[in-house]
Structures are given as C-alpha cells and as structure tokens.
Short mmCIF file of C-alpha atoms in Angstrom, two decimals:
data_model
loop_
_atom_site.label_atom_id
_atom_site.label_comp_id
_atom_site.label_asym_id
_atom_site.label_seq_id
_atom_site.Cartn_x
_atom_site.Cartn_y
_atom_site.Cartn_z
CA MET A 12 90.29 137.77 95.48
CA PRO A 13 87.60 139.22 97.77
CA SER A 14 88.38 142.66 99.10
CA THR A 15 87.10 141.80 102.58
CA PHE A 16 87.27 138.68 104.72
CA GLY A 17 83.80 138.85 106.24
CA SER A 18 83.82 136.89 109.46
CA LEU A 19 87.53 136.07 109.37
CA GLN A 20 89.06 137.35 112.58
CA PRO A 21 92.66 137.08 113.75
CA ALA A 22 93.37 135.34 116.99
CA SER A 23 96.26 135.30 119.38
CA ASP A 24 96.00 131.66 120.43
CA GLU A 25 97.37 128.58 118.69
CA ASP A 26 96.40 127.98 115.07
CA GLY A 27 94.23 125.00 115.83
CA ASP A 28 95.24 123.36 112.57
CA GLY A 29 96.92 120.35 114.12
CA ASP A 30 100.48 121.57 113.52
CA GLN A 31 103.00 120.59 116.16
CA ILE A 32 105.42 123.47 116.53
CA THR A 33 108.98 122.29 116.97
CA GLU A 34 110.55 125.72 117.49
CA PRO A 35 109.62 128.48 119.93
CA ARG A 36 108.40 131.81 118.65
CA THR A 37 111.13 134.44 118.91
CA SER A 38 111.25 138.19 118.60
CA GLY A 39 113.61 140.40 116.67
CA GLY A 40 113.16 139.06 113.15
CA CYS A 41 115.98 136.69 112.25
CA ASN A 42 117.74 137.21 115.58
CA HIS A 43 116.82 134.15 117.62
CA THR A 44 117.37 134.70 121.32
CA PRO A 45 118.15 131.51 123.26
CA ASP A 46 115.87 130.61 126.12
CA GLU A 47 117.03 131.97 129.46
CA THR A 48 117.28 128.43 130.80
CA LEU A 49 120.29 127.90 128.53
CA GLY A 50 122.47 130.13 130.72
CA ALA A 51 125.61 128.72 132.33
CA PRO A 52 124.89 126.45 135.31
CA PRO A 53 125.84 127.72 138.76
CA SER A 54 129.36 126.95 139.91
CA SER A 55 128.35 125.88 143.39
CA ASP A 56 130.80 123.01 143.79
CA GLY A 57 133.55 121.10 142.07
CA ASN A 58 131.23 119.53 139.52
CA ASN A 59 131.83 122.47 137.16
CA GLU A 60 135.46 121.43 136.87
CA ARG A 61 134.35 118.26 135.08
CA LEU A 62 132.22 120.06 132.50
CA PRO A 63 135.07 121.53 130.37
CA THR A 64 136.74 118.12 130.30
CA MET A 65 133.58 116.41 129.09
CA ILE A 66 132.89 119.10 126.48
CA SER A 67 136.48 118.79 125.27
CA ALA A 68 136.04 115.02 124.93
CA LEU A 69 132.88 115.48 122.90
CA SER A 70 134.60 118.07 120.68
CA SER A 71 137.45 115.63 120.04
CA GLN A 72 135.01 112.94 118.96
CA VAL A 73 133.24 115.35 116.60
CA ALA A 74 136.56 116.48 115.12
CA ALA A 75 137.57 112.87 114.54
CA LEU A 76 134.25 112.16 112.87
CA SER A 77 134.66 115.20 110.60
CA ASP A 78 138.13 114.01 109.59
CA LEU A 79 136.76 110.58 108.70
CA ILE A 80 134.05 112.12 106.54
CA GLN A 81 136.49 114.35 104.65
CA ARG A 82 139.14 111.65 104.22
CA PRO A 83 137.69 110.09 101.02
CA GLN A 84 138.03 113.43 99.21
CA ARG A 85 141.80 113.26 99.71
CA GLU A 86 142.12 109.69 98.49
CA GLU A 87 142.45 108.32 94.99
CA PRO A 88 139.05 107.39 93.49
CA ARG A 89 139.88 103.68 93.50
CA LYS A 90 140.28 103.71 97.29
CA THR A 91 137.09 105.65 97.96
CA ASP A 92 134.72 102.69 98.30
CA ILE A 93 137.02 100.88 100.73
CA ARG A 94 137.44 104.03 102.80
CA LEU A 95 133.68 104.62 102.93
CA ARG A 96 133.05 101.12 104.28
CA ARG A 97 135.80 101.57 106.87
CA ILE A 98 134.39 104.95 107.90
CA GLU A 99 130.95 103.39 108.35
CA ARG A 100 132.39 100.81 110.76
CA GLU A 101 134.38 103.43 112.68
CA ILE A 102 131.39 105.76 112.95
CA LYS A 103 129.31 102.97 114.48
CA GLY A 104 132.04 102.41 117.05
CA MET A 105 132.26 106.10 117.90
CA LYS A 106 128.49 106.50 118.29
CA GLY A 107 128.41 104.90 121.71
CA GLN A 108 131.33 107.01 122.93
CA ILE A 109 129.73 110.26 121.80
CA LEU A 110 126.40 109.32 123.36
CA GLY A 111 128.15 108.49 126.61
CA VAL A 112 129.93 111.86 126.79
CA HIS A 113 126.76 113.75 125.89
CA SER A 114 124.75 111.80 128.47
CA GLY A 115 127.31 112.70 131.11
CA ILE A 116 127.06 116.39 130.25
CA SER A 117 123.27 116.23 130.44
CA ALA A 118 123.40 114.59 133.85
CA LEU A 119 125.93 117.15 135.11
CA LEU A 120 123.78 120.06 133.91
CA ALA A 121 120.76 118.54 135.66
CA THR A 122 122.77 118.22 138.88
CA GLU A 123 124.12 121.78 138.72
CA SER A 124 120.71 123.28 138.03
CA ARG A 125 119.51 121.77 141.32
CA GLY A 126 122.31 123.25 143.39
CA GLY A 127 124.57 120.24 143.18
CA GLN A 128 121.96 117.69 144.26
CA PRO A 129 121.74 114.62 142.03
CA SER A 130 118.45 114.14 140.23
CA SER A 131 116.75 110.79 139.99
CA THR A 132 114.50 112.03 137.19
CA ALA A 133 117.11 113.16 134.68
CA LEU A 134 116.00 112.24 131.16
CA PRO A 135 118.41 109.77 129.52
CA LEU A 136 119.81 110.91 126.19
CA ARG A 137 118.43 107.96 124.26
CA ALA A 138 114.94 108.49 125.66
CA ALA A 139 115.10 112.19 124.84
CA ALA A 140 116.08 111.45 121.27
CA ALA A 141 113.23 108.98 120.87
CA ALA A 142 110.55 111.17 122.44
CA PRO A 143 111.34 114.92 122.19
CA ASP A 144 109.42 116.98 124.68
CA ALA A 145 108.73 120.70 125.16
CA SER A 146 110.61 120.55 128.46
CA MET A 147 113.89 119.64 126.78
CA VAL A 148 116.69 122.19 127.11
CA TYR A 149 117.10 122.78 123.37
CA HIS A 150 114.04 123.71 121.29
CA ARG A 151 115.46 123.30 117.80
CA VAL A 152 114.41 121.50 114.64
CA VAL A 153 116.99 118.86 113.76
CA PRO A 154 117.75 119.25 110.04
CA SER A 155 117.63 116.25 107.72
CA THR A 156 121.16 115.91 106.43
CA SER A 157 123.40 113.74 104.30
CA THR A 158 127.13 114.33 103.98
CA PHE A 159 129.02 114.98 100.77
CA VAL A 160 129.89 112.03 98.55
CA PRO A 161 131.78 112.66 95.27
CA ALA A 162 129.99 111.66 92.08
CA GLU A 163 132.57 108.96 91.27
CA ALA A 164 131.78 107.22 94.57
CA ILE A 165 128.02 106.97 93.90
CA GLU A 166 126.63 103.71 92.55
CA PRO A 167 125.55 104.24 88.91
CA GLU A 168 121.96 103.13 89.59
CA ASN A 169 121.67 105.75 92.37
CA LEU A 170 123.44 108.62 90.60
CA THR A 171 120.93 111.42 90.01
CA VAL A 172 121.26 114.91 88.54
CA VAL A 173 118.70 117.70 89.05
CA LEU A 174 118.67 121.32 87.93
CA LEU A 175 118.65 123.96 90.64
CA GLU A 176 118.95 127.76 90.45
CA ASN A 177 120.25 129.13 87.14
CA ASP A 178 120.18 125.61 85.62
CA GLU A 179 122.95 124.44 87.93
CA GLU A 180 123.41 120.67 87.74
CA PHE A 181 123.44 119.09 91.19
CA THR A 182 124.56 115.48 91.58
CA PHE A 183 123.56 113.25 94.48
CA ASP A 184 122.91 109.67 95.58
CA ASN A 185 119.13 109.16 95.59
CA GLY A 186 119.59 106.32 98.06
CA ARG A 187 121.01 108.72 100.64
CA VAL A 188 118.31 111.40 100.53
CA PRO A 189 117.23 112.02 104.16
CA VAL A 190 113.62 111.81 105.27
CA PRO A 191 111.76 115.13 104.92
CA PRO A 192 112.34 117.50 107.86
CA ASN A 193 109.59 117.53 110.47
CA ILE A 194 108.94 121.27 110.29
CA HIS A 195 105.81 123.42 110.43
CA PHE A 196 105.45 127.14 109.78
CA SER A 197 101.97 127.80 111.14
CA SER A 198 103.44 130.03 113.87
CA ASP A 199 106.21 131.55 111.77
CA ILE A 200 105.10 132.33 108.22
CA PRO A 201 107.93 134.87 107.69
CA ARG A 202 110.40 132.05 108.24
CA LEU A 203 108.66 130.06 105.52
CA PHE A 204 109.27 132.93 103.10
CA ARG A 205 112.99 132.85 103.96
CA GLU A 206 113.42 129.07 103.92
CA TRP A 207 111.59 128.81 100.58
CA GLU A 208 114.53 130.44 98.79
CA SER A 209 117.45 129.37 100.99
CA SER A 210 117.43 126.65 103.63
CA THR A 211 119.52 124.07 105.44
CA LEU A 212 116.55 122.21 106.94
CA LEU A 213 117.17 119.59 104.26
CA THR A 214 120.80 118.92 103.36
CA VAL A 215 121.51 116.55 100.48
CA ASN A 216 125.06 115.53 99.64
CA GLY A 217 126.39 118.23 101.95
CA ARG A 218 124.32 121.06 100.46
CA GLY A 219 121.32 122.90 101.88
CA ILE A 220 118.24 122.57 99.66
CA ALA A 221 115.72 125.42 99.43
CA ILE A 222 112.16 124.30 100.22
CA LYS A 223 110.99 125.18 96.71
CA TYR A 224 113.24 122.39 95.36
CA TRP A 225 112.14 119.63 97.73
CA PRO A 226 109.85 117.99 95.13
CA LEU A 227 112.94 117.30 92.99
CA PHE A 228 114.17 115.00 95.74
CA TYR A 229 110.93 113.37 96.89
CA GLN A 230 108.49 113.23 93.96
CA ARG A 231 108.05 109.96 92.12
CA ARG A 232 110.31 109.66 89.10
CA LYS A 233 109.10 108.75 85.62
CA GLN A 234 110.68 105.33 86.11
CA GLY A 235 108.09 104.73 88.84
CA ARG A 236 110.50 105.11 91.75
CA SER A 237 110.96 108.10 94.03
CA HIS A 238 114.20 109.00 95.77
CA LYS A 239 112.51 108.29 99.11
CA ASN A 240 109.54 106.00 98.60
CA GLY A 241 106.37 107.35 100.17
CA ALA A 242 107.98 110.58 101.38
CA TRP A 243 106.26 112.84 98.87
CA ASP A 244 102.83 111.47 99.74
CA LYS A 245 103.41 112.56 103.34
CA ILE A 246 104.50 116.14 102.60
CA ARG A 247 102.70 116.92 99.35
CA THR A 248 99.68 118.68 100.87
CA VAL A 249 101.73 120.64 103.40
CA TRP A 250 104.31 121.64 100.78
CA GLY A 251 101.49 122.68 98.45
CA ASN A 252 100.05 124.95 101.13
CA TRP A 253 103.47 126.52 101.62
CA LYS A 254 103.66 127.11 97.87
CA PHE A 255 100.29 128.88 97.83
CA LEU A 256 101.42 131.19 100.63
CA VAL A 257 104.76 132.00 99.00
CA GLU A 258 103.20 132.62 95.57
CA GLU A 259 100.66 134.96 97.14
CA CYS A 260 103.39 136.86 98.98
CA GLN A 261 105.37 137.19 95.75
CA ARG A 262 102.45 139.01 94.13
CA PHE A 263 103.11 141.95 96.44
CA PRO A 264 106.00 144.45 96.23
CA SER A 265 107.18 143.46 99.71
CA GLU A 266 106.39 141.18 102.62
CA GLU A 267 105.09 144.21 104.53
CA ASP A 268 102.53 144.79 101.76
CA PHE A 269 101.51 141.14 101.98
CA TRP A 270 100.84 141.47 105.70
CA ALA A 271 99.02 144.75 105.22
CA ARG A 272 96.64 142.84 102.96
CA TYR A 273 96.27 139.87 105.30
CA SER A 274 95.65 141.70 108.56
CA THR A 275 92.55 142.90 110.35
CA ALA A 276 92.74 145.92 112.67
CA GLY A 277 96.52 145.67 112.52
CA VAL A 278 96.61 142.02 113.64
CA ARG A 279 97.89 139.41 111.20
CA LEU A 280 95.57 136.64 110.11
CA ARG A 281 96.56 133.15 111.11
CA TYR A 282 98.09 130.49 108.87
CA GLN A 283 94.85 128.59 108.25
CA GLN A 284 92.82 131.76 107.81
CA ILE A 285 95.10 132.91 105.00
CA LEU A 286 94.97 129.48 103.35
CA ASP A 287 91.17 129.51 103.53
CA ALA A 288 91.04 132.97 101.93
CA LEU A 289 93.40 131.85 99.16
CA LYS A 290 91.33 128.73 98.51
CA GLU A 291 88.17 130.82 98.21
CA ALA A 292 89.86 133.21 95.80
CA ARG A 293 91.36 130.33 93.82
CA GLU A 294 88.00 128.60 93.40
CA SER A 295 86.37 131.87 92.34
CA GLN A 296 89.12 132.48 89.78
CA GLU A 297 88.87 128.93 88.45
CA LYS A 298 85.11 129.22 88.04
CA SER A 299 85.47 132.50 86.17
CA ASP A 300 88.25 131.25 83.88
CA ALA A 301 86.46 127.98 83.14
CA ALA A 302 83.33 129.91 82.17
CA ALA A 303 85.42 132.14 79.89
CA ALA A 304 86.89 129.07 78.15
CA ARG A 305 83.50 127.50 77.56
CA ARG A 306 82.12 130.79 76.30
CA PHE A 307 85.04 131.26 73.91
CA PHE A 308 84.58 127.79 72.40
CA HIS A 309 80.76 128.07 72.36
CA ASP A 310 80.36 125.42 75.08
CA ASN A 311 82.34 122.92 73.03
CA LEU A 312 85.77 122.33 74.55
CA ASP A 313 86.42 119.80 71.78
CA HIS A 314 86.18 122.60 69.20
CA PRO A 315 88.81 122.36 66.43
CA ASP A 316 90.23 125.73 67.49
CA ALA A 317 91.13 124.20 70.86
CA ASP A 318 93.39 121.77 69.02
CA GLY A 319 92.73 119.01 71.56
CA ALA A 320 93.99 121.07 74.50
CA PHE A 321 91.13 119.90 76.74
CA ALA A 322 91.20 116.27 75.59
CA TYR A 323 92.75 113.28 77.34
CA THR A 324 92.61 109.50 77.04
CA LYS A 325 91.32 107.16 79.74
CA THR A 326 90.77 103.40 79.42
CA GLY A 327 91.34 103.77 75.71
CA GLN A 328 88.60 106.36 75.24
CA ARG A 329 88.98 110.01 74.35
CA ARG A 330 87.50 112.31 76.97
CA ILE A 331 87.18 116.06 77.56
CA LYS A 332 88.13 117.84 80.78
CA GLU A 333 85.09 118.86 82.82
CA LYS A 334 86.28 120.12 86.21
CA ASP A 335 86.54 123.88 86.50
CA SER A 336 90.04 123.64 87.98
CA ALA A 337 91.37 121.63 85.02
CA VAL A 338 89.54 123.68 82.38
CA ALA A 339 90.71 126.95 83.95
CA GLU A 340 94.33 125.84 84.08
CA ILE A 341 94.35 124.85 80.41
CA TRP A 342 92.54 128.06 79.43
CA ARG A 343 95.14 130.21 81.17
CA GLU A 344 97.90 128.28 79.42
CA LEU A 345 96.22 128.90 76.06
CA LEU A 346 95.98 132.62 76.75
CA ALA A 347 99.63 132.73 77.77
CA ASN A 348 101.01 130.67 74.88
CA ASN A 349 98.58 131.09 71.97
CA ALA A 350 98.70 134.65 70.63
CA GLU A 351 95.76 134.10 68.27
CA ILE A 352 93.43 132.88 71.02
CA ALA A 353 94.57 135.71 73.29
CA ARG A 354 93.89 138.23 70.52
CA ARG A 355 90.45 136.83 69.80
CA ASP A 356 89.63 136.81 73.48
CA GLY A 357 90.33 140.54 73.47
CA ASP A 358 92.98 140.47 76.17
CA ASP A 359 96.11 140.29 74.05
CA SER A 360 97.14 143.82 75.09
CA GLU A 361 97.32 142.71 78.71
CA PRO A 362 99.57 139.69 79.44
CA ARG A 363 97.78 136.77 81.06
CA PHE A 364 99.43 134.03 83.04
CA PRO A 365 98.40 131.33 85.52
CA ARG A 366 98.16 132.95 88.91
CA PHE A 367 97.66 129.69 90.76
CA THR A 368 99.69 126.69 89.67
CA ARG A 369 98.85 123.11 90.47
CA ILE A 370 101.31 120.88 92.28
#
C-alpha cells in the first residue's frame, strides 16, 4: 500500500458517493442521543390526557401480537401449522387497529407541538411509511426481521441449515428471509465495524445476523436458487466494499491505529477515499503477485509444476488464467498451501496468505 495519499484530502461535507443516509450522525461513540424534537409535547390543554390512553391501547395490541407469535411454541407440533394459519389471519385483522392507534398518536403529537392547534398538514401514517422523509420524527433504520419458527414447522423444501460462528448450525425457512436492510455506512464507518461482527439489522428466524454472514442468506445456492431471488445482485458490490474496509481495519492492532493510518492532518478520510486507496493498493499487489507467479513458472502458467492450478475449462476448451487479479489470487493460494513452491520461491520462512479475498 502506498505510504502517502498524494492529492487525497479529507472533507467535512457529504461523501458524494450517492449513499442515502438513513440515520443521523451522533456523538459519544455507541451512545446515541435522541433528537431534541423527541421531547415530551407541551401539556397546554386536555389533549395530553388522551395520549396515555392511546399509548396503552397500542401497547395492548403489541402484547397480543407477541402472544400470538409465541403461541405455536407452546403447542404440540401437529397443531403448529393450523395455529400459524390462524395467527396470520388474526395479524391481518389487528394491523388496521394498530395503524389507527398509531395514526391517532401522530396526529395528537402534531397538535400538541403547535400549542393545541390542529394541523391540516399532518403526515398520515401510511404515507409516511411509503415515503420516509428527513423531517419525520424518528430517524431510525427499520431492521429487516422475520420471527422465530421451529424447524418442525418449516416446509421441507424451504428448510435450510447454515454454519455460523464456531460451526454453529442455524436452521431457518429460506422462504421467509427478509429483504436486505436498506443501510449505508458512508457517514459512520465505525458502526460498520461493529455491525460486521454482531448486528440486528437483519433478523432471520428471530435471530440477529452479523453482516459478515449475509451472503449465506442471499447468495445463489448451488441448486440455482437463492433464498431471496435477486437480492444478492443488489447488495453484492456494497457488501464487498464493506468487506474490504473491515479486512483492512483488521490488519491493524486497533481501530484507532486504522484511523491513524487513514487520516490527513488529524482528519479522517472519507468512505470513498479509503475505498479508492484500497483499490489502488489491491491492484498494485495483484500486479506484483501475478508477475511473481509468471516469473516462477518461467512465463508458462501451464507448467507441470503448477499442476493445473491456473487452468480452467470454457466451452469445452482448456484455457489458462490471464488476468492479474485471477493469477495473483491463485499464486497466493499456492504459496499458502504448497510448502514446496513456497520453499522454492524463497519465502517459506515468512508465512504468506491472501491479503485481499475475492467475493
């Protein structure tokens, strides 16, 4: 990686990379301070007396919904499917009631914030849900969630098992995987580092899924079908950029050391600036490693000593990898896994491993 960034300069404005930030920037590390506009509305008239009643009604609906969701776990397995269908019908019936209570609270808050005067421009709840705006009271990313369903209640064709941390087997219904969360980290890279290892932005079968495991739920399966068709194509590039950032941070002893490296005059470089620097370093490393591979095999990547590592078949014909990125990746794998090649290359005393991994 280059030791200097040349013309790269940090900036205090927006990233300019097209990201739409769905959360406000906050101070104090992980301590998120609510916006001051979320304070209690003024108690200027009797309208405040209605607010506790409406909140209580909403809480009752939520409690009832929670009980319905948990009910199948207390039933015998043979009754589970029937209960799930009944719950689905009851949830649909409750949806309108919950929306009505919430809409009433929103209208009351709008009235109170204007000193008790009704507002003709209050944003209806349904419209707010369809078109979130920066002026909305709550600036929060809505996680993508799916509630817990026991393995015995999942249709056999949808039952899927993936390995998570420490080879833990996690079972879920691939037909109930939520759409990927609409989240961007261009203004909050430290949050990306946290969510990469532990996150509830995506919840599958009642469990929060760390960002590093999202491909397990969205990539296309060997059978030719993904858990959420087309979802991986939409997030692959963004997720790959997150991976590059996290892997680079993990090369340093601490996050503070990472930022010391990626700062100029004490000001942190922006999201896209760091990605550009990593891309430049990656391409330089690939070019160097590809040249080393060709030099080792005397410009013949089909050399017998390569044992076909650089070969592949296309349209029935045997071909040899040519792109520096592909050649470099294979060369690093050979150095890591083939002791004889590593010894002959003269670097066997110093472990070699792929620094940049492809997605």
